[in-house]
mmCIF file of C-alpha atoms in Angstrom:
data_model
loop_
_atom_site.group_PDB
_atom_site.id
_atom_site.type_symbol
_atom_site.label_atom_id
_atom_site.label_comp_id
_atom_site.label_asym_id
_atom_site.label_seq_id
_atom_site.Cartn_x
_atom_site.Cartn_y
_atom_site.Cartn_z
ATOM 1 C CA LEU A 1 125.086 156.047 61.531
ATOM 2 C CA SER A 2 125.104 159.339 62.955
ATOM 3 C CA ARG A 3 124.296 161.669 65.615
ATOM 4 C CA ARG A 4 125.028 164.605 62.906
ATOM 5 C CA LYS A 5 123.496 165.570 59.806
ATOM 6 C CA LYS A 6 126.339 166.380 57.956
ATOM 7 C CA LYS A 7 129.182 164.553 56.483
ATOM 8 C CA GLU A 8 132.185 164.366 58.810
ATOM 9 C CA TYR A 9 135.765 163.441 57.790
ATOM 10 C CA GLY A 10 134.655 162.889 54.522
ATOM 11 C CA ILE A 11 132.319 160.127 55.142
ATOM 12 C CA GLU A 12 128.612 159.921 53.849
ATOM 13 C CA SER A 13 126.773 158.711 56.787
ATOM 14 C CA ILE A 14 123.069 158.140 57.729
ATOM 15 C CA PHE A 15 121.856 160.142 60.448
ATOM 16 C CA TRP A 16 119.799 158.753 63.132
ATOM 17 C CA ASP A 17 118.804 160.005 66.488
ATOM 18 C CA VAL A 18 117.597 157.840 69.354
ATOM 19 C CA GLU A 19 116.076 159.855 71.794
ATOM 20 C CA ASN A 20 112.983 160.480 69.326
ATOM 21 C CA MET A 21 113.495 157.214 67.491
ATOM 22 C CA GLU A 22 114.140 158.257 64.059
ATOM 23 C CA LEU A 23 115.822 156.686 61.648
ATOM 24 C CA ASP A 24 115.611 156.309 57.852
ATOM 25 C CA SER A 25 115.032 152.108 57.220
ATOM 26 C CA SER A 26 115.224 152.319 54.155
ATOM 27 C CA ALA A 27 118.494 154.030 53.876
ATOM 28 C CA ILE A 28 119.975 151.460 55.803
ATOM 29 C CA GLU A 29 118.287 148.722 53.434
ATOM 30 C CA PRO A 30 121.866 148.196 51.575
ATOM 31 C CA PHE A 31 123.880 146.486 54.407
ATOM 32 C CA ASP A 32 124.486 143.280 54.738
ATOM 33 C CA HIS A 33 125.792 143.133 57.892
ATOM 34 C CA VAL A 34 125.189 145.765 60.992
ATOM 35 C CA ILE A 35 128.010 145.576 64.347
ATOM 36 C CA HIS A 36 125.988 147.585 66.748
ATOM 37 C CA LEU A 37 128.363 149.452 68.946
ATOM 38 C CA ALA A 38 126.242 151.951 70.014
ATOM 39 C CA GLY A 39 126.795 153.053 74.398
ATOM 40 C CA ALA A 40 127.671 156.391 76.559
ATOM 41 C CA GLY A 41 130.437 155.229 78.485
ATOM 42 C CA ILE A 42 130.305 153.781 82.190
ATOM 43 C CA VAL A 43 133.666 156.167 83.107
ATOM 44 C CA GLU A 44 133.197 159.156 81.433
ATOM 45 C CA GLU A 45 130.990 160.614 85.397
ATOM 46 C CA PRO A 46 129.873 159.138 88.027
ATOM 47 C CA TRP A 47 126.555 156.462 87.839
ATOM 48 C CA THR A 48 123.910 158.512 89.244
ATOM 49 C CA ASP A 49 120.526 157.616 89.358
ATOM 50 C CA GLU A 50 119.733 159.495 85.822
ATOM 51 C CA ARG A 51 123.777 158.692 83.892
ATOM 52 C CA LYS A 52 122.549 155.206 84.835
ATOM 53 C CA LYS A 53 119.481 155.842 82.647
ATOM 54 C CA ILE A 54 121.459 157.115 79.999
ATOM 55 C CA ILE A 55 123.469 154.376 80.087
ATOM 56 C CA VAL A 56 120.972 151.111 79.652
ATOM 57 C CA GLU A 57 119.026 153.430 76.889
ATOM 58 C CA SER A 58 121.903 154.072 74.626
ATOM 59 C CA ARG A 59 121.810 150.918 74.923
ATOM 60 C CA THR A 60 118.928 149.373 74.502
ATOM 61 C CA LYS A 61 117.007 151.924 72.717
ATOM 62 C CA THR A 62 119.492 152.044 70.014
ATOM 63 C CA THR A 63 119.219 148.250 69.448
ATOM 64 C CA GLN A 64 115.374 148.677 69.273
ATOM 65 C CA LEU A 65 115.744 151.755 66.210
ATOM 66 C CA LEU A 66 117.927 149.008 64.936
ATOM 67 C CA ALA A 67 115.390 146.391 64.663
ATOM 68 C CA ASP A 68 112.377 148.618 64.039
ATOM 69 C CA ALA A 69 113.753 149.127 61.382
ATOM 70 C CA ILE A 70 115.294 146.164 60.396
ATOM 71 C CA ASP A 71 111.611 145.485 60.418
ATOM 72 C CA LYS A 72 110.747 147.651 57.394
ATOM 73 C CA ASN A 73 112.588 147.029 55.060
ATOM 74 C CA LYS A 74 111.994 144.105 52.515
ATOM 75 C CA LYS A 75 115.347 142.717 53.140
ATOM 76 C CA LYS A 76 116.993 141.954 56.028
ATOM 77 C CA PRO A 77 120.526 142.118 56.632
ATOM 78 C CA LEU A 78 122.779 138.934 56.913
ATOM 79 C CA SER A 79 124.221 139.277 60.174
ATOM 80 C CA PHE A 80 123.811 141.472 62.878
ATOM 81 C CA VAL A 81 127.232 142.065 65.549
ATOM 82 C CA SER A 82 126.603 143.412 68.740
ATOM 83 C CA ALA A 83 128.793 144.444 71.777
ATOM 84 C CA SER A 84 128.061 143.534 74.712
ATOM 85 C CA ALA A 85 130.729 143.721 78.504
ATOM 86 C CA VAL A 86 132.084 140.999 80.169
ATOM 87 C CA GLY A 87 130.743 142.955 83.008
ATOM 88 C CA TYR A 88 127.759 141.176 82.165
ATOM 89 C CA TYR A 89 129.280 138.145 85.483
ATOM 90 C CA GLY A 90 129.574 141.369 87.108
ATOM 91 C CA PHE A 91 132.331 143.319 88.841
ATOM 92 C CA VAL A 92 134.126 140.296 91.238
ATOM 93 C CA THR A 93 137.415 139.023 92.094
ATOM 94 C CA SER A 94 137.543 135.612 91.935
ATOM 95 C CA GLU A 95 139.633 132.231 90.312
ATOM 96 C CA HIS A 96 136.844 131.720 88.434
ATOM 97 C CA ILE A 97 137.732 131.778 84.700
ATOM 98 C CA PHE A 98 133.888 132.754 83.167
ATOM 99 C CA LYS A 99 132.077 130.654 80.232
ATOM 100 C CA GLU A 100 129.519 132.056 77.923
ATOM 101 C CA SER A 101 127.059 129.797 79.835
ATOM 102 C CA ASP A 102 128.197 130.703 83.218
ATOM 103 C CA PRO A 103 124.936 133.443 84.767
ATOM 104 C CA PRO A 104 125.037 137.039 85.275
ATOM 105 C CA GLY A 105 125.863 139.110 88.178
ATOM 106 C CA GLY A 106 124.088 140.901 90.625
ATOM 107 C CA ASP A 107 125.180 144.478 90.413
ATOM 108 C CA PHE A 108 124.229 147.235 88.078
ATOM 109 C CA LEU A 109 126.549 146.595 85.016
ATOM 110 C CA ALA A 110 125.675 143.313 85.042
ATOM 111 C CA GLU A 111 122.153 144.395 84.585
ATOM 112 C CA THR A 112 122.867 146.096 82.113
ATOM 113 C CA CYS A 113 124.465 144.363 80.378
ATOM 114 C CA LEU A 114 121.603 141.901 80.274
ATOM 115 C CA LYS A 115 119.015 143.779 79.423
ATOM 116 C CA TRP A 116 121.420 144.804 76.152
ATOM 117 C CA GLU A 117 121.764 140.786 75.331
ATOM 118 C CA LYS A 118 117.966 140.716 75.808
ATOM 119 C CA SER A 119 117.414 144.114 73.470
ATOM 120 C CA VAL A 120 119.245 142.120 70.806
ATOM 121 C CA ASP A 121 116.843 139.025 70.894
ATOM 122 C CA ARG A 122 114.794 140.604 69.230
ATOM 123 C CA ILE A 123 117.307 140.702 65.767
ATOM 124 C CA SER A 124 117.773 137.009 66.609
ATOM 125 C CA GLN A 125 113.988 136.403 66.585
ATOM 126 C CA LYS A 126 113.754 137.165 62.858
ATOM 127 C CA GLY A 127 115.503 134.542 61.545
ATOM 128 C CA ILE A 128 119.054 136.746 61.037
ATOM 129 C CA PRO A 129 122.226 134.792 62.321
ATOM 130 C CA THR A 130 123.197 137.075 65.411
ATOM 131 C CA SER A 131 125.961 137.249 67.259
ATOM 132 C CA LYS A 132 126.818 139.310 71.775
ATOM 133 C CA ILE A 133 130.415 139.685 71.585
ATOM 134 C CA ARG A 134 131.358 140.372 75.954
ATOM 135 C CA ILE A 135 133.868 142.726 75.987
ATOM 136 C CA GLY A 136 136.437 143.632 78.110
ATOM 137 C CA LEU A 137 139.110 146.489 78.342
ATOM 138 C CA VAL A 138 140.224 147.501 74.419
ATOM 139 C CA LEU A 139 144.131 148.460 74.140
ATOM 140 C CA SER A 140 145.951 150.093 71.848
ATOM 141 C CA LYS A 141 148.389 152.787 71.464
ATOM 142 C CA GLN A 142 145.685 155.390 69.598
ATOM 143 C CA GLY A 143 143.565 155.443 72.989
ATOM 144 C CA GLY A 144 141.072 154.290 74.174
ATOM 145 C CA ALA A 145 141.758 152.674 78.168
ATOM 146 C CA LEU A 146 145.425 152.306 78.193
ATOM 147 C CA LYS A 147 145.821 155.674 77.268
ATOM 148 C CA GLU A 148 143.621 156.581 79.626
ATOM 149 C CA MET A 149 145.372 154.002 81.683
ATOM 150 C CA ALA A 150 149.350 155.634 81.270
ATOM 151 C CA LYS A 151 148.499 159.387 82.078
ATOM 152 C CA PRO A 152 149.343 159.169 85.697
ATOM 153 C CA MET A 153 152.364 157.302 85.314
ATOM 154 C CA HIS A 154 153.721 159.280 82.686
ATOM 155 C CA TYR A 155 154.068 161.944 85.624
ATOM 156 C CA GLY A 156 155.113 159.234 88.236
ATOM 157 C CA PHE A 157 151.763 158.297 90.003
ATOM 158 C CA GLY A 158 150.868 154.958 88.537
ATOM 159 C CA ALA A 159 149.728 152.622 90.921
ATOM 160 C CA ALA A 160 147.593 149.428 90.705
ATOM 161 C CA LEU A 161 143.662 149.324 89.557
ATOM 162 C CA GLY A 162 141.517 148.439 92.287
ATOM 163 C CA SER A 163 143.293 145.667 94.437
ATOM 164 C CA GLY A 164 145.746 144.874 92.012
ATOM 165 C CA ARG A 165 144.875 141.254 92.382
ATOM 166 C CA GLN A 166 141.361 141.687 89.697
ATOM 167 C CA TYR A 167 141.552 140.279 86.671
ATOM 168 C CA MET A 168 141.174 142.670 83.563
ATOM 169 C CA PRO A 169 140.194 140.685 81.030
ATOM 170 C CA TRP A 170 141.533 143.247 77.374
ATOM 171 C CA ILE A 171 141.669 142.620 73.918
ATOM 172 C CA HIS A 172 144.037 145.010 71.430
ATOM 173 C CA PHE A 173 141.745 146.794 69.086
ATOM 174 C CA ASP A 174 142.970 145.551 66.207
ATOM 175 C CA ASP A 175 141.896 141.824 67.381
ATOM 176 C CA LEU A 176 138.582 143.483 68.210
ATOM 177 C CA CYS A 177 138.270 144.468 64.581
ATOM 178 C CA LEU A 178 139.415 141.643 63.229
ATOM 179 C CA MET A 179 136.811 139.572 65.397
ATOM 180 C CA PHE A 180 133.677 141.924 64.011
ATOM 181 C CA ILE A 181 134.980 141.166 60.363
ATOM 182 C CA PHE A 182 135.249 137.398 60.641
ATOM 183 C CA LEU A 183 131.904 137.564 62.584
#
């Protein structure tokens, strides 16, 4: 799915306009699997009230739009995989190793993840096998968090992130892709 109506990088895409809740449901009907990764970045801009709204709605409204499109089709996907984030557990420094069964934290990111995951429940309620992956930092030499974290170090300004004592769960980009393929 793309926010642009033109073919890019030699790839056909299906246009969707989340703001106006526009998606041609028949265009997604032929696909057997949906991997939902949409969501505004959380580090690009300060968390004003407006930015927080964008962060939440970019996850929940996109899920709603996909669910609405799936509802209109006779053929349902065989699986639906959605990103979520380890932010579900809250921003805490502790020795506790979190498990899926642990409750959500109480900060903004935890509340965002909770709303995001609840919006995905609508898909699983249709009988479609649904997975929600709580992803940490995605690392790769080609980009993502590692590239951004390494920039200041390249210029001799490297420092510990935060207190330097917090855990930072991470996954390599290739492993994450394999996880999506497996699911």
